[in-house]
PDB file of C-alpha atoms and ligand atoms in Angstrom:
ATOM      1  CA  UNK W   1      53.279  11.110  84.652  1.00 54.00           C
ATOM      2  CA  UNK W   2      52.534  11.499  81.280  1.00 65.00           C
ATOM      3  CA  UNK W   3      52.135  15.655  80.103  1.00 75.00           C
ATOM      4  CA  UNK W   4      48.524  16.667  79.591  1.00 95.00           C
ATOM      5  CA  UNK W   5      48.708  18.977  76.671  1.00 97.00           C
ATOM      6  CA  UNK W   6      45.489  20.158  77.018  1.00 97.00           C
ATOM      7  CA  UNK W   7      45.613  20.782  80.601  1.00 97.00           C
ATOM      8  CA  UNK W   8      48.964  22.995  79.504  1.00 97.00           C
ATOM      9  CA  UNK W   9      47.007  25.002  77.234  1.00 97.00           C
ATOM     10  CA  UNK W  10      44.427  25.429  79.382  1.00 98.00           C
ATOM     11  CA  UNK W  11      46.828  27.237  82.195  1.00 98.00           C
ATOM     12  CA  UNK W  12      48.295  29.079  79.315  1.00 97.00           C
ATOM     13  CA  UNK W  13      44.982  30.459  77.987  1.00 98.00           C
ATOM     14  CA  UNK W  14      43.877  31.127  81.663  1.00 98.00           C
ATOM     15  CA  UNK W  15      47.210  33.084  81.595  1.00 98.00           C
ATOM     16  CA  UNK W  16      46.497  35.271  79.001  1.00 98.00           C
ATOM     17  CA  UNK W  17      42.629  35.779  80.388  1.00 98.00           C
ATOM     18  CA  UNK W  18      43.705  37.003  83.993  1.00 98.00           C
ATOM     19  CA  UNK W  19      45.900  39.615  81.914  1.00 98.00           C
ATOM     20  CA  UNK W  20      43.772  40.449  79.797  1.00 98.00           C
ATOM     21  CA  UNK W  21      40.952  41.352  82.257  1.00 98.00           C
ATOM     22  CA  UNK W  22      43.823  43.173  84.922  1.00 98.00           C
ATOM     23  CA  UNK W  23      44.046  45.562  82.123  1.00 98.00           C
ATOM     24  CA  UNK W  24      40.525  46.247  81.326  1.00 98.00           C
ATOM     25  CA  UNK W  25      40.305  47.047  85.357  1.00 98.00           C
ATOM     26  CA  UNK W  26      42.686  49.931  84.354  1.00 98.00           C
ATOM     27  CA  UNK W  27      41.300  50.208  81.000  1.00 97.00           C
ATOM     28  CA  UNK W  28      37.498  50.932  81.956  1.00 97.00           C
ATOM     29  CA  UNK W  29      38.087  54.069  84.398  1.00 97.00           C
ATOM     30  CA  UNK W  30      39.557  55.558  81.462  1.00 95.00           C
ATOM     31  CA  UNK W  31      36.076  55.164  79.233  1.00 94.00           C
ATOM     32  CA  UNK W  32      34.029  56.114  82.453  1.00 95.00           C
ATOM     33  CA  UNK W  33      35.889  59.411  81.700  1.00 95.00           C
ATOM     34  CA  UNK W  34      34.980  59.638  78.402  1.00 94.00           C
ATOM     35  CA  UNK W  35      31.714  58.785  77.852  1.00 94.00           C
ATOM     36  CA  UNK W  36      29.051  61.528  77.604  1.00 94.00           C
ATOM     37  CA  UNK W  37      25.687  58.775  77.958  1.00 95.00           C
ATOM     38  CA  UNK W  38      25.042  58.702  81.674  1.00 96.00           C
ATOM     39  CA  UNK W  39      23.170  55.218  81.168  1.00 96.00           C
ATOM     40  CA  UNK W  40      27.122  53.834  79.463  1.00 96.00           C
ATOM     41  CA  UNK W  41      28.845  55.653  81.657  1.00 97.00           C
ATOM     42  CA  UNK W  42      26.314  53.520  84.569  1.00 97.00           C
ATOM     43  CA  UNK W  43      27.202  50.585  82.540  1.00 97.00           C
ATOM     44  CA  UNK W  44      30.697  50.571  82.232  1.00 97.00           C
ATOM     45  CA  UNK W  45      31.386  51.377  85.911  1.00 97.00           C
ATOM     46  CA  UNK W  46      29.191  48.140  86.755  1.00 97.00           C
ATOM     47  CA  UNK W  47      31.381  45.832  84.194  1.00 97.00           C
ATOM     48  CA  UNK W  48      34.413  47.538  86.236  1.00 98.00           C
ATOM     49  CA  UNK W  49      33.243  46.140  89.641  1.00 98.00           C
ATOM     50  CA  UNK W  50      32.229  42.630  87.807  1.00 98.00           C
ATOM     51  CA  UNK W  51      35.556  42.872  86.098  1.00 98.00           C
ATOM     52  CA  UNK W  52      36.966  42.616  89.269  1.00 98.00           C
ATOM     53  CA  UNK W  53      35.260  39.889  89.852  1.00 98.00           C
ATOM     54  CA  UNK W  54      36.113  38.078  86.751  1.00 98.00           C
ATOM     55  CA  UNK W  55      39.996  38.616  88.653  1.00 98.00           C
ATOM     56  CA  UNK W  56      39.111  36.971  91.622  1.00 98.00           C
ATOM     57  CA  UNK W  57      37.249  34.079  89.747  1.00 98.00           C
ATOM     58  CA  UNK W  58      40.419  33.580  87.832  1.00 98.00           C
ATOM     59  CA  UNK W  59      42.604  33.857  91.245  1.00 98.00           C
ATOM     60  CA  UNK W  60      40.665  31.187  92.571  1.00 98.00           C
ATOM     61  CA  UNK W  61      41.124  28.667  90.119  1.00 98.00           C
ATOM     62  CA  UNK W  62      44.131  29.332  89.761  1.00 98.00           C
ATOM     63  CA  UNK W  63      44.718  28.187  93.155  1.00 98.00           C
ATOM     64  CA  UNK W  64      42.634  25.268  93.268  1.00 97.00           C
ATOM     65  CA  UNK W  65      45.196  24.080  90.537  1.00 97.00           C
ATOM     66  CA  UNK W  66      48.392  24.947  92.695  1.00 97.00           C
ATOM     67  CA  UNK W  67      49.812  27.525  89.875  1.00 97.00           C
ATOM     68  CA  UNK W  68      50.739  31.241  89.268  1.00 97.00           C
ATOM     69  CA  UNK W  69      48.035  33.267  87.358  1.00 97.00           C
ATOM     70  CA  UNK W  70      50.607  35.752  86.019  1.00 96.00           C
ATOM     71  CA  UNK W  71      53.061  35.688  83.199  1.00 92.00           C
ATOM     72  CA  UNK W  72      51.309  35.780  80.561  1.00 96.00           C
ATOM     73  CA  UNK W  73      50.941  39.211  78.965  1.00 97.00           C
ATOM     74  CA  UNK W  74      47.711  38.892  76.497  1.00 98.00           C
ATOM     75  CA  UNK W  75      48.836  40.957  72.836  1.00 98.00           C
ATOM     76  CA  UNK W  76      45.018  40.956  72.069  1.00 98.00           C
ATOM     77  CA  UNK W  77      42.889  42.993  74.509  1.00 98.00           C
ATOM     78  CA  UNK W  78      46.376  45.327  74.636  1.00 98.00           C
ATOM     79  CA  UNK W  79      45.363  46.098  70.720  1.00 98.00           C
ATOM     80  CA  UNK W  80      41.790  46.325  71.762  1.00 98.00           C
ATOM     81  CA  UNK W  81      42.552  48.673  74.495  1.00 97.00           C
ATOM     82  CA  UNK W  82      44.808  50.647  72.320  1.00 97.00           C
ATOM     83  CA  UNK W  83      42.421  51.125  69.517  1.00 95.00           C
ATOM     84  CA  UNK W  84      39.326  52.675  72.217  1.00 95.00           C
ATOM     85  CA  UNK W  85      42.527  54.913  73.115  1.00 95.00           C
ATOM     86  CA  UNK W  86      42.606  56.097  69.962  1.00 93.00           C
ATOM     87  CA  UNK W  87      38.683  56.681  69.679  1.00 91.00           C
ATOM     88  CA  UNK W  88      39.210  58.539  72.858  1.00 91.00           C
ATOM     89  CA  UNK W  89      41.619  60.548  71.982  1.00 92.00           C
ATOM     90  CA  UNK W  90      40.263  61.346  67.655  1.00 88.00           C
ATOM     91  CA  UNK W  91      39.610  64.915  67.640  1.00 84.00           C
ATOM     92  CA  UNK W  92      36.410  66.872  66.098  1.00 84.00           C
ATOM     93  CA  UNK W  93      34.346  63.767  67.233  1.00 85.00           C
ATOM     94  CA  UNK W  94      30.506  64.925  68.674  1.00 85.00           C
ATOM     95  CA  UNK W  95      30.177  63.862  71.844  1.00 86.00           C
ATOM     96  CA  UNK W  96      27.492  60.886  70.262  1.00 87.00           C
ATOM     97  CA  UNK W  97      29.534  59.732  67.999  1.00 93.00           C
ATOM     98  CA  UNK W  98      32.255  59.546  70.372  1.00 94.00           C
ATOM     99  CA  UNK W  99      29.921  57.094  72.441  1.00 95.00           C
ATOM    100  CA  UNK W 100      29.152  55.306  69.246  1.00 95.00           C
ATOM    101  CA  UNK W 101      32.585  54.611  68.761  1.00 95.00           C
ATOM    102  CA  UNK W 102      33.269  53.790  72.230  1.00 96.00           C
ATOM    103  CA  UNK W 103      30.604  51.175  72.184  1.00 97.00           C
ATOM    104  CA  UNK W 104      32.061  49.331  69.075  1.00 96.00           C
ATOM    105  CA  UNK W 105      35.794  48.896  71.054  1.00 97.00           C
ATOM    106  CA  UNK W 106      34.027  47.729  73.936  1.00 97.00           C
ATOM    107  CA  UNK W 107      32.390  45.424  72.324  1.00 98.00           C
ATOM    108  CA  UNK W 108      34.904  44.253  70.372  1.00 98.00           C
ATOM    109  CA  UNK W 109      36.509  43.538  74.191  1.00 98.00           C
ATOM    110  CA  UNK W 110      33.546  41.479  74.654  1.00 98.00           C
ATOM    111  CA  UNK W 111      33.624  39.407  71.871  1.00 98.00           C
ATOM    112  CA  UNK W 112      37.249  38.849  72.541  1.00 98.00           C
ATOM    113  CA  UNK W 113      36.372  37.529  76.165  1.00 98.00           C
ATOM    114  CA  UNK W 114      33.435  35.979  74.598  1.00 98.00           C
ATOM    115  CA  UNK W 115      35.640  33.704  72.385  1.00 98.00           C
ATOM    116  CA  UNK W 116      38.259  33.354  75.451  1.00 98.00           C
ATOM    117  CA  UNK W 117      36.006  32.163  78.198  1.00 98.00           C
ATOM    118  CA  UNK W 118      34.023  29.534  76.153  1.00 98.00           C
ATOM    119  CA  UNK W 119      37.581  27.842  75.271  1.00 98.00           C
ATOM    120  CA  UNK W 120      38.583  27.775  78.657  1.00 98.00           C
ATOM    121  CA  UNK W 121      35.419  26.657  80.157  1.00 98.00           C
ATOM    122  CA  UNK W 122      34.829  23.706  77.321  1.00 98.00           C
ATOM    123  CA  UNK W 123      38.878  22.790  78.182  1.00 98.00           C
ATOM    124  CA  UNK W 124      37.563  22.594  81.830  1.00 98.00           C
ATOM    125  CA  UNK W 125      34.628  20.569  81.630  1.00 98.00           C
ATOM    126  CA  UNK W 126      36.833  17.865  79.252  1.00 98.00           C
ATOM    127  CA  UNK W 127      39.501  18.176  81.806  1.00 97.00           C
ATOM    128  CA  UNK W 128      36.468  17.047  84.747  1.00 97.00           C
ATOM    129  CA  UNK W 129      36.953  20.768  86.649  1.00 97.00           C
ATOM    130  CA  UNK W 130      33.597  21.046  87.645  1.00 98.00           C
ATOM    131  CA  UNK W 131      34.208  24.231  90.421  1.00 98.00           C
ATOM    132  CA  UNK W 132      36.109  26.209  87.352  1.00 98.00           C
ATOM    133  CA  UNK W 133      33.091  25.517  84.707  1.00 98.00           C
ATOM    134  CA  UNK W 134      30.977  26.926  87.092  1.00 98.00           C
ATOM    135  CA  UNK W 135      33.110  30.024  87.719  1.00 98.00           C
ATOM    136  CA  UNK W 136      33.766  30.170  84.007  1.00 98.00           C
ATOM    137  CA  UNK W 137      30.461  29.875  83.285  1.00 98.00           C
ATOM    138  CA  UNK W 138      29.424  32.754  85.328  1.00 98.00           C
ATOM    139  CA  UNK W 139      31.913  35.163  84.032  1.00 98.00           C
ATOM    140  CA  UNK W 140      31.119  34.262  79.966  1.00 98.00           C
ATOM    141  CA  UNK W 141      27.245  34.642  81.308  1.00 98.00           C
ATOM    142  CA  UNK W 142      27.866  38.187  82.494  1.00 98.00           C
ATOM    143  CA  UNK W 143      30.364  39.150  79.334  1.00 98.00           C
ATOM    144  CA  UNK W 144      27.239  38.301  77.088  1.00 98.00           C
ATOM    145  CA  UNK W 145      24.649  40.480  79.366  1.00 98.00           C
ATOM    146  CA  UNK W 146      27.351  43.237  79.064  1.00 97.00           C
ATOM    147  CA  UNK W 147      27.608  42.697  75.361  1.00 98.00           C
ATOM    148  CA  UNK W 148      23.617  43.052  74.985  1.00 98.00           C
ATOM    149  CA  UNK W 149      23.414  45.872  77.405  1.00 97.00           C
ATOM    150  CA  UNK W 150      26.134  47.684  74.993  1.00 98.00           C
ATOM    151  CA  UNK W 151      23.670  46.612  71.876  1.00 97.00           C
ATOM    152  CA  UNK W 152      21.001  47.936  73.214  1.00 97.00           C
ATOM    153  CA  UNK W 153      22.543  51.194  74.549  1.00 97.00           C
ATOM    154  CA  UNK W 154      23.609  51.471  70.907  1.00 96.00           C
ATOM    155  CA  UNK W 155      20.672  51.441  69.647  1.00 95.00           C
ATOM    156  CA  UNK W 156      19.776  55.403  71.020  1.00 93.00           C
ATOM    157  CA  UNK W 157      23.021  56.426  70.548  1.00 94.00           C
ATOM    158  CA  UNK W 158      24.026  55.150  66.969  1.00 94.00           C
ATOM    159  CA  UNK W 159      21.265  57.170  66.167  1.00 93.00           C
ATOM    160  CA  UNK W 160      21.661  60.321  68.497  1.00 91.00           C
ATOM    161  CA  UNK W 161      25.336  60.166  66.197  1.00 91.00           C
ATOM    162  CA  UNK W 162      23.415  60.826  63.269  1.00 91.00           C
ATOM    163  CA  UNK W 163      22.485  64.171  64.242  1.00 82.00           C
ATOM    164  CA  UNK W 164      18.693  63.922  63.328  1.00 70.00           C
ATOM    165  CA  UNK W 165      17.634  65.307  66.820  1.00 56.00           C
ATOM    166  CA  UNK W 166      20.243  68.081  66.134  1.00 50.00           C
ATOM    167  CA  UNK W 167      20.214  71.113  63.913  1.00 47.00           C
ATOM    168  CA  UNK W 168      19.003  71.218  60.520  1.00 46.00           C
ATOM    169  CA  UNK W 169      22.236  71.952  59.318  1.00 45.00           C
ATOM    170  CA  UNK W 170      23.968  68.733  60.877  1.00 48.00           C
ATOM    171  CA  UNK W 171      20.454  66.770  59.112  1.00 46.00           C
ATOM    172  CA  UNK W 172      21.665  68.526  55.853  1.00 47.00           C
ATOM    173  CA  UNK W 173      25.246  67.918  56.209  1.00 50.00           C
ATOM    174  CA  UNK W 174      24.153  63.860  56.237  1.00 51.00           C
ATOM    175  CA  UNK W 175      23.498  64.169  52.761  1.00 51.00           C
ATOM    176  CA  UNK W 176      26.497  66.719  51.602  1.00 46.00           C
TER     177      UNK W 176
HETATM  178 FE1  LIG M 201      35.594  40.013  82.232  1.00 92.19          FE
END
């Protein structure tokens, strides 16, 4: 039989996406910690549980296809993960800006699965897997709703970060 490149790449990228969203399940309990906005801290602990369903999506076409999901150990969302580490752990951060920055490494994650799903799900539909566009589909749906949800959480807490409902002296300090 002759070898189906793309059909290689596509179990490769698949690969790399299962890894990459096992470590955001242990990633995100970390920023539930974190975060001082109830309504992110709401939000991240409902991507966790549809996280775990972007797992089992993954697990299931994986064995439709009569392969191994793991192996594949995805450098990307380990750099992503590692830099909302560091936001985590930057000291003399206010608690808003601390959510600020949280926000921008999530979405950063998103963007990354963003770019990752839409591959895999256009190699699928060329490839004439009509079950796995569907479940593709559904996952790169919900990592855009989580995106937007993180935009427009953003948008009270960018500005919380600037201090303008706080003291006069963090106002004044703005322009210092
Ligand atoms: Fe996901």
């Amino acid at each position: 039989m002759e070898r189906n490149a793309l059909k290689e790449l596509y179990i490769d990228e698949l690969r790399d996406l299962y890894n990459a969203e096992n470590q955001l399940v242990k990633a995100l309990p970390k920023m539930v910690k974190a975060v001082t906005s109830e309504d992110l801290r709401a939000g991240f602990e409902e991507h966790l549980e549809q996280t775990k369903e972007h797992v089992e999506r993954l697990e299931q076409i994986f064995s439709s296809l009569g392969e191994e999901p793991t192996g594949k150990k995805c450098k990307g969302m380990k750099g992503l993960i590692e830099e909302g580490q560091e936001m985590i752990e930057e000291e003399g951060l206010e608690d808003e800006a601390l959510d600020a920055g949280i926000i921008s490494a999530a979405q950063r994650v998103e963007h990354y699965e963003i770019a990752g799903y839409g591959c895999v799900r256009t190699y699928a539909n060329i490839l004439g897997e009509k079950e796995a566009v569907s479940l593709l589909e559904k996952t790169l749906q919900e990592e855009k709703e989580a995106d937007k949800k993180l935009t427009e959480l953003a948008e009270t807490i960018n500005l919380e970060a600037t201090g303008e409902n706080g003291t006069e002296q963090t106002v004044l300090s703005r322009f210092l």
